[in-house]
Amino acid sequence: MAECCLKGGGMAARWDLREQPWIPVRFMDGATGRVGFRELFHRAHEIEDVELPVPPAASGLLRVLAAMTARVARVDGERLDDRELAEDIEDWLALRDRVLAQGRFDGKVVDAYFDDEVPCGRFDLFDAERPFLQDPRLRDECLDAKGNANPSGVNKLVFGRPTGVNGAVLFGHFTDGDPVPVPAAEATWHMIAQLYYGPSGQCTPRRITADKPGNGLAGPLRKSVSFHVWAEDLFTTLVLAVPGPNDQIDLDEADLCPWEEELPNPLAPPRPLTWPGRWLTGRARHAVLLEPSAGGTHVTDAYVTWSTHQPPSAAPDPHVILDMPKAGGAPFARAADQQRALWRDLDALLLKDDGQGQRPLCFEYLPAQRLTDLRVRAYGFDQDGQQRDHGWFEATTPAVLGWLEGVSDEGDAMALHIARCHQAAEQVGERLEYAAKLAWKLATDPPEDTSAKVTLDRKRPGPWARTAMGHYWPAAERVFWQLATPQQLDAPAYQPFVTAALESLDAAMGAARADLRGARARSRARAALHAVIPHSQRTVTQSSR
């Protein structure tokens, strides 16, 4: 390893992300540990998973690692980020196949990138001039009325900690009056999460001109769910995380990541998105600066503010599903919903276009010979568009990418089958919600004429719908995966979901089914559920018992 100079004085705190063990991983043999950037790339073929406990940080980190992969994935001197090679997609795919065939990164190339190709100090978390992914100018630009430093506080950095008087407590009890220092590794996770998922609106004021704006724009992935191709080892996962060239991304300008280029002018138009590095890592709307403890092991304070007020690029992130507005307009990233299981988005991942959304760009050009082993990892952060965070989640599918539409006839058939199963599950779910409300209405306020049309009161839906839906979706997921096999390709989809819905209705009604009024209400609700099954899929055994 080449020795890098220490900027800012010999006594300054230093925390080298190349060497410090800050990324939690699980190895192929089941052992767990933490690695720095260098060891991660040296041993990527031995690593099975990245296990950051903060999903939005993992989502951002994977983009950072994919950008680095594009630099260090080389065969015979040809790099995966070669822009001339990318002008012909077949040439680029052939190079990627050769990279994958190697089965591991070249250690000498990895060391050359981290030690020689990136300017000195850029991987130091606390470097005085260019700390990793940070802006040291904030010490001089975030000042109070008296000209003193005005940091945001370490609680502002860490997602889940409350800030201000009314901040919500998600994952611990902390106060601005008594902030708890954060270990440097965890601070790095949350810094990455802030750059990708940070809030809009009020923030620490930053003065560059005579103005001192104290508001910012939302991070590029805020409130979205991110999808990643997941292989059996991290080496393959990272190589496939490098998105193929796209006509919306500049192939002519020099491609530099934030740690490779000079600090941007916050008042100038943003640098154009270039392939692949800046596309993955150059979209931040926030600027962050961490203040270390005396020994450099913890972060005791932080600045979190705006980095630009310029409009964001219209080019989509390569790891999100793009939904199409019903009223027309630009597509937008599918929103994260912690109550929505990953299988409910599976058809949108497999189909090129399901009529409502487009699958992520990173799912294009996957190697056909590896598809049967590839899974999907999702990282979601359920947020509103401004300041409120509800919760995050992580989920992984079985190996389903062999069913991508456009790869094989069998894959096309399975993708359409998956879409049919999802459609059936959603329609039955909607009907169950109605049926449970109907049952509550009939059991508590029945009409005098039992044959009359029942009008539901939106303000008084009753408790059964919520309970029934909470019971239904986990049951529907089990049904979905039972149907999601080639052996079930021609099986009717609606009846199994209706069966799950009927059981969910009974669970919600409980003992109320026993009395006469409840029994009548249940019978009417069951009939409404059976009615959702298409005539072609109904059987003579179905009834409204």
JSON list of C-alpha atoms in Angstrom, two decimals, residues 348-460:
[
{"chain": "A", "resi": 348, "resn": "ALA", "atom": "CA", "xyz": [-42.83, -4.21, -12.51]},
{"chain": "A", "resi": 349, "resn": "LEU", "atom": "CA", "xyz": [-39.26, -5.54, -12.18]},
{"chain": "A", "resi": 350, "resn": "LEU", "atom": "CA", "xyz": [-39.71, -8.38, -14.65]},
{"chain": "A", "resi": 351, "resn": "LEU", "atom": "CA", "xyz": [-41.81, -6.71, -17.34]},
{"chain": "A", "resi": 352, "resn": "LYS", "atom": "CA", "xyz": [-40.21, -4.10, -19.57]},
{"chain": "A", "resi": 353, "resn": "ASP", "atom": "CA", "xyz": [-43.31, -1.97, -19.15]},
{"chain": "A", "resi": 354, "resn": "ASP", "atom": "CA", "xyz": [-46.31, -3.10, -17.11]},
{"chain": "A", "resi": 355, "resn": "GLY", "atom": "CA", "xyz": [-48.46, -0.20, -18.30]},
{"chain": "A", "resi": 356, "resn": "GLN", "atom": "CA", "xyz": [-47.88, 1.78, -15.11]},
{"chain": "A", "resi": 357, "resn": "GLY", "atom": "CA", "xyz": [-44.13, 1.72, -14.66]},
{"chain": "A", "resi": 358, "resn": "GLN", "atom": "CA", "xyz": [-40.81, 0.88, -16.27]},
{"chain": "A", "resi": 359, "resn": "ARG", "atom": "CA", "xyz": [-38.37, -1.53, -14.71]},
{"chain": "A", "resi": 360, "resn": "PRO", "atom": "CA", "xyz": [-35.04, -0.14, -13.43]},
{"chain": "A", "resi": 361, "resn": "LEU", "atom": "CA", "xyz": [-32.41, 0.59, -16.04]},
{"chain": "A", "resi": 362, "resn": "CYS", "atom": "CA", "xyz": [-29.93, -1.60, -14.13]},
{"chain": "A", "resi": 363, "resn": "PHE", "atom": "CA", "xyz": [-32.10, -4.61, -15.04]},
{"chain": "A", "resi": 364, "resn": "GLU", "atom": "CA", "xyz": [-31.30, -4.15, -18.73]},
{"chain": "A", "resi": 365, "resn": "TYR", "atom": "CA", "xyz": [-28.42, -6.03, -20.37]},
{"chain": "A", "resi": 366, "resn": "LEU", "atom": "CA", "xyz": [-28.08, -8.64, -17.62]},
{"chain": "A", "resi": 367, "resn": "PRO", "atom": "CA", "xyz": [-26.07, -11.70, -18.74]},
{"chain": "A", "resi": 368, "resn": "ALA", "atom": "CA", "xyz": [-28.55, -14.39, -19.81]},
{"chain": "A", "resi": 369, "resn": "GLN", "atom": "CA", "xyz": [-26.34, -17.25, -18.65]},
{"chain": "A", "resi": 370, "resn": "ARG", "atom": "CA", "xyz": [-26.44, -15.98, -15.04]},
{"chain": "A", "resi": 371, "resn": "LEU", "atom": "CA", "xyz": [-30.07, -14.93, -14.74]},
{"chain": "A", "resi": 372, "resn": "THR", "atom": "CA", "xyz": [-31.31, -18.09, -13.04]},
{"chain": "A", "resi": 373, "resn": "ASP", "atom": "CA", "xyz": [-29.04, -17.38, -10.05]},
{"chain": "A", "resi": 374, "resn": "LEU", "atom": "CA", "xyz": [-29.87, -13.69, -9.62]},
{"chain": "A", "resi": 375, "resn": "ARG", "atom": "CA", "xyz": [-32.13, -12.26, -6.92]},
{"chain": "A", "resi": 376, "resn": "VAL", "atom": "CA", "xyz": [-33.42, -8.75, -6.26]},
{"chain": "A", "resi": 377, "resn": "ARG", "atom": "CA", "xyz": [-32.52, -6.73, -3.17]},
{"chain": "A", "resi": 378, "resn": "ALA", "atom": "CA", "xyz": [-34.73, -3.75, -2.29]},
{"chain": "A", "resi": 379, "resn": "TYR", "atom": "CA", "xyz": [-33.90, -0.90, 0.06]},
{"chain": "A", "resi": 380, "resn": "GLY", "atom": "CA", "xyz": [-36.74, 1.47, 0.89]},
{"chain": "A", "resi": 381, "resn": "PHE", "atom": "CA", "xyz": [-37.10, 4.55, 3.05]},
{"chain": "A", "resi": 382, "resn": "ASP", "atom": "CA", "xyz": [-40.72, 5.45, 3.74]},
{"chain": "A", "resi": 383, "resn": "GLN", "atom": "CA", "xyz": [-40.68, 9.27, 4.00]},
{"chain": "A", "resi": 384, "resn": "ASP", "atom": "CA", "xyz": [-42.73, 12.25, 2.98]},
{"chain": "A", "resi": 385, "resn": "GLY", "atom": "CA", "xyz": [-41.29, 14.68, 0.48]},
{"chain": "A", "resi": 386, "resn": "GLN", "atom": "CA", "xyz": [-39.99, 17.09, 3.09]},
{"chain": "A", "resi": 387, "resn": "GLN", "atom": "CA", "xyz": [-38.97, 16.34, 6.66]},
{"chain": "A", "resi": 388, "resn": "ARG", "atom": "CA", "xyz": [-40.87, 13.38, 8.08]},
{"chain": "A", "resi": 389, "resn": "ASP", "atom": "CA", "xyz": [-39.37, 9.88, 8.15]},
{"chain": "A", "resi": 390, "resn": "HIS", "atom": "CA", "xyz": [-41.66, 6.92, 8.82]},
{"chain": "A", "resi": 391, "resn": "GLY", "atom": "CA", "xyz": [-39.34, 3.93, 8.61]},
{"chain": "A", "resi": 392, "resn": "TRP", "atom": "CA", "xyz": [-37.01, 1.96, 6.38]},
{"chain": "A", "resi": 393, "resn": "PHE", "atom": "CA", "xyz": [-36.91, -1.62, 5.15]},
{"chain": "A", "resi": 394, "resn": "GLU", "atom": "CA", "xyz": [-34.80, -4.17, 3.32]},
{"chain": "A", "resi": 395, "resn": "ALA", "atom": "CA", "xyz": [-36.01, -7.25, 1.43]},
{"chain": "A", "resi": 396, "resn": "THR", "atom": "CA", "xyz": [-34.61, -9.85, -0.95]},
{"chain": "A", "resi": 397, "resn": "THR", "atom": "CA", "xyz": [-36.47, -12.06, -3.40]},
{"chain": "A", "resi": 398, "resn": "PRO", "atom": "CA", "xyz": [-35.62, -15.63, -4.39]},
{"chain": "A", "resi": 399, "resn": "ALA", "atom": "CA", "xyz": [-33.77, -16.08, -7.70]},
{"chain": "A", "resi": 400, "resn": "VAL", "atom": "CA", "xyz": [-36.44, -14.65, -10.03]},
{"chain": "A", "resi": 401, "resn": "LEU", "atom": "CA", "xyz": [-34.52, -12.75, -12.68]},
{"chain": "A", "resi": 402, "resn": "GLY", "atom": "CA", "xyz": [-34.52, -15.76, -14.98]},
{"chain": "A", "resi": 403, "resn": "TRP", "atom": "CA", "xyz": [-38.09, -14.63, -15.70]},
{"chain": "A", "resi": 404, "resn": "LEU", "atom": "CA", "xyz": [-37.18, -11.24, -17.13]},
{"chain": "A", "resi": 405, "resn": "GLU", "atom": "CA", "xyz": [-39.35, -10.37, -20.10]},
{"chain": "A", "resi": 406, "resn": "GLY", "atom": "CA", "xyz": [-37.43, -10.21, -23.35]},
{"chain": "A", "resi": 407, "resn": "VAL", "atom": "CA", "xyz": [-34.82, -12.86, -22.52]},
{"chain": "A", "resi": 408, "resn": "SER", "atom": "CA", "xyz": [-36.57, -16.17, -23.33]},
{"chain": "A", "resi": 409, "resn": "ASP", "atom": "CA", "xyz": [-40.01, -17.51, -24.19]},
{"chain": "A", "resi": 410, "resn": "GLU", "atom": "CA", "xyz": [-40.22, -19.21, -20.79]},
{"chain": "A", "resi": 411, "resn": "GLY", "atom": "CA", "xyz": [-39.21, -15.99, -19.08]},
{"chain": "A", "resi": 412, "resn": "ASP", "atom": "CA", "xyz": [-41.83, -14.02, -21.00]},
{"chain": "A", "resi": 413, "resn": "ALA", "atom": "CA", "xyz": [-44.53, -16.52, -20.00]},
{"chain": "A", "resi": 414, "resn": "MET", "atom": "CA", "xyz": [-43.49, -16.44, -16.34]},
{"chain": "A", "resi": 415, "resn": "ALA", "atom": "CA", "xyz": [-43.30, -12.64, -16.28]},
{"chain": "A", "resi": 416, "resn": "LEU", "atom": "CA", "xyz": [-46.86, -12.43, -17.56]},
{"chain": "A", "resi": 417, "resn": "HIS", "atom": "CA", "xyz": [-47.96, -15.12, -15.07]},
{"chain": "A", "resi": 418, "resn": "ILE", "atom": "CA", "xyz": [-46.38, -13.15, -12.23]},
{"chain": "A", "resi": 419, "resn": "ALA", "atom": "CA", "xyz": [-48.24, -10.05, -13.43]},
{"chain": "A", "resi": 420, "resn": "ARG", "atom": "CA", "xyz": [-51.54, -11.96, -13.51]},
{"chain": "A", "resi": 421, "resn": "CYS", "atom": "CA", "xyz": [-50.99, -13.29, -9.98]},
{"chain": "A", "resi": 422, "resn": "HIS", "atom": "CA", "xyz": [-50.15, -9.82, -8.68]},
{"chain": "A", "resi": 423, "resn": "GLN", "atom": "CA", "xyz": [-53.21, -8.35, -10.40]},
{"chain": "A", "resi": 424, "resn": "ALA", "atom": "CA", "xyz": [-55.40, -11.03, -8.83]},
{"chain": "A", "resi": 425, "resn": "ALA", "atom": "CA", "xyz": [-53.93, -10.39, -5.38]},
{"chain": "A", "resi": 426, "resn": "GLU", "atom": "CA", "xyz": [-54.51, -6.65, -5.64]},
{"chain": "A", "resi": 427, "resn": "GLN", "atom": "CA", "xyz": [-58.07, -6.97, -6.93]},
{"chain": "A", "resi": 428, "resn": "VAL", "atom": "CA", "xyz": [-58.97, -9.48, -4.23]},
{"chain": "A", "resi": 429, "resn": "GLY", "atom": "CA", "xyz": [-57.38, -7.20, -1.63]},
{"chain": "A", "resi": 430, "resn": "GLU", "atom": "CA", "xyz": [-59.48, -4.26, -2.78]},
{"chain": "A", "resi": 431, "resn": "ARG", "atom": "CA", "xyz": [-62.60, -6.42, -2.71]},
{"chain": "A", "resi": 432, "resn": "LEU", "atom": "CA", "xyz": [-61.76, -7.71, 0.77]},
{"chain": "A", "resi": 433, "resn": "GLU", "atom": "CA", "xyz": [-61.50, -4.17, 2.11]},
{"chain": "A", "resi": 434, "resn": "TYR", "atom": "CA", "xyz": [-64.95, -3.43, 0.67]},
{"chain": "A", "resi": 435, "resn": "ALA", "atom": "CA", "xyz": [-66.40, -6.72, 1.92]},
{"chain": "A", "resi": 436, "resn": "ALA", "atom": "CA", "xyz": [-65.15, -6.16, 5.47]},
{"chain": "A", "resi": 437, "resn": "LYS", "atom": "CA", "xyz": [-66.66, -2.67, 5.55]},
{"chain": "A", "resi": 438, "resn": "LEU", "atom": "CA", "xyz": [-69.88, -4.09, 4.12]},
{"chain": "A", "resi": 439, "resn": "ALA", "atom": "CA", "xyz": [-69.98, -6.79, 6.79]},
{"chain": "A", "resi": 440, "resn": "TRP", "atom": "CA", "xyz": [-69.49, -4.21, 9.54]},
{"chain": "A", "resi": 441, "resn": "LYS", "atom": "CA", "xyz": [-72.28, -2.04, 8.15]},
{"chain": "A", "resi": 442, "resn": "LEU", "atom": "CA", "xyz": [-74.69, -4.96, 7.85]},
{"chain": "A", "resi": 443, "resn": "ALA", "atom": "CA", "xyz": [-73.86, -6.30, 11.30]},
{"chain": "A", "resi": 444, "resn": "THR", "atom": "CA", "xyz": [-74.18, -2.99, 13.13]},
{"chain": "A", "resi": 445, "resn": "ASP", "atom": "CA", "xyz": [-76.71, -1.03, 11.08]},
{"chain": "A", "resi": 446, "resn": "PRO", "atom": "CA", "xyz": [-78.60, -3.36, 8.75]},
{"chain": "A", "resi": 447, "resn": "PRO", "atom": "CA", "xyz": [-81.12, -1.88, 6.28]},
{"chain": "A", "resi": 448, "resn": "GLU", "atom": "CA", "xyz": [-84.77, -2.71, 6.73]},
{"chain": "A", "resi": 449, "resn": "ASP", "atom": "CA", "xyz": [-84.92, -4.10, 3.20]},
{"chain": "A", "resi": 450, "resn": "THR", "atom": "CA", "xyz": [-82.26, -6.83, 3.10]},
{"chain": "A", "resi": 451, "resn": "SER", "atom": "CA", "xyz": [-82.26, -6.78, -0.72]},
{"chain": "A", "resi": 452, "resn": "ALA", "atom": "CA", "xyz": [-81.60, -3.03, -0.92]},
{"chain": "A", "resi": 453, "resn": "LYS", "atom": "CA", "xyz": [-78.27, -1.63, -2.05]},
{"chain": "A", "resi": 454, "resn": "VAL", "atom": "CA", "xyz": [-76.02, -0.82, 0.90]},
{"chain": "A", "resi": 455, "resn": "THR", "atom": "CA", "xyz": [-74.33, 2.58, 1.05]},
{"chain": "A", "resi": 456, "resn": "LEU", "atom": "CA", "xyz": [-71.14, 2.58, 3.11]},
{"chain": "A", "resi": 457, "resn": "ASP", "atom": "CA", "xyz": [-70.28, 5.47, 5.40]},
{"chain": "A", "resi": 458, "resn": "ARG", "atom": "CA", "xyz": [-66.71, 6.56, 4.65]},
{"chain": "A", "resi": 459, "resn": "LYS", "atom": "CA", "xyz": [-66.44, 8.18, 8.08]},
{"chain": "A", "resi": 460, "resn": "ARG", "atom": "CA", "xyz": [-67.47, 4.97, 9.83]}
]
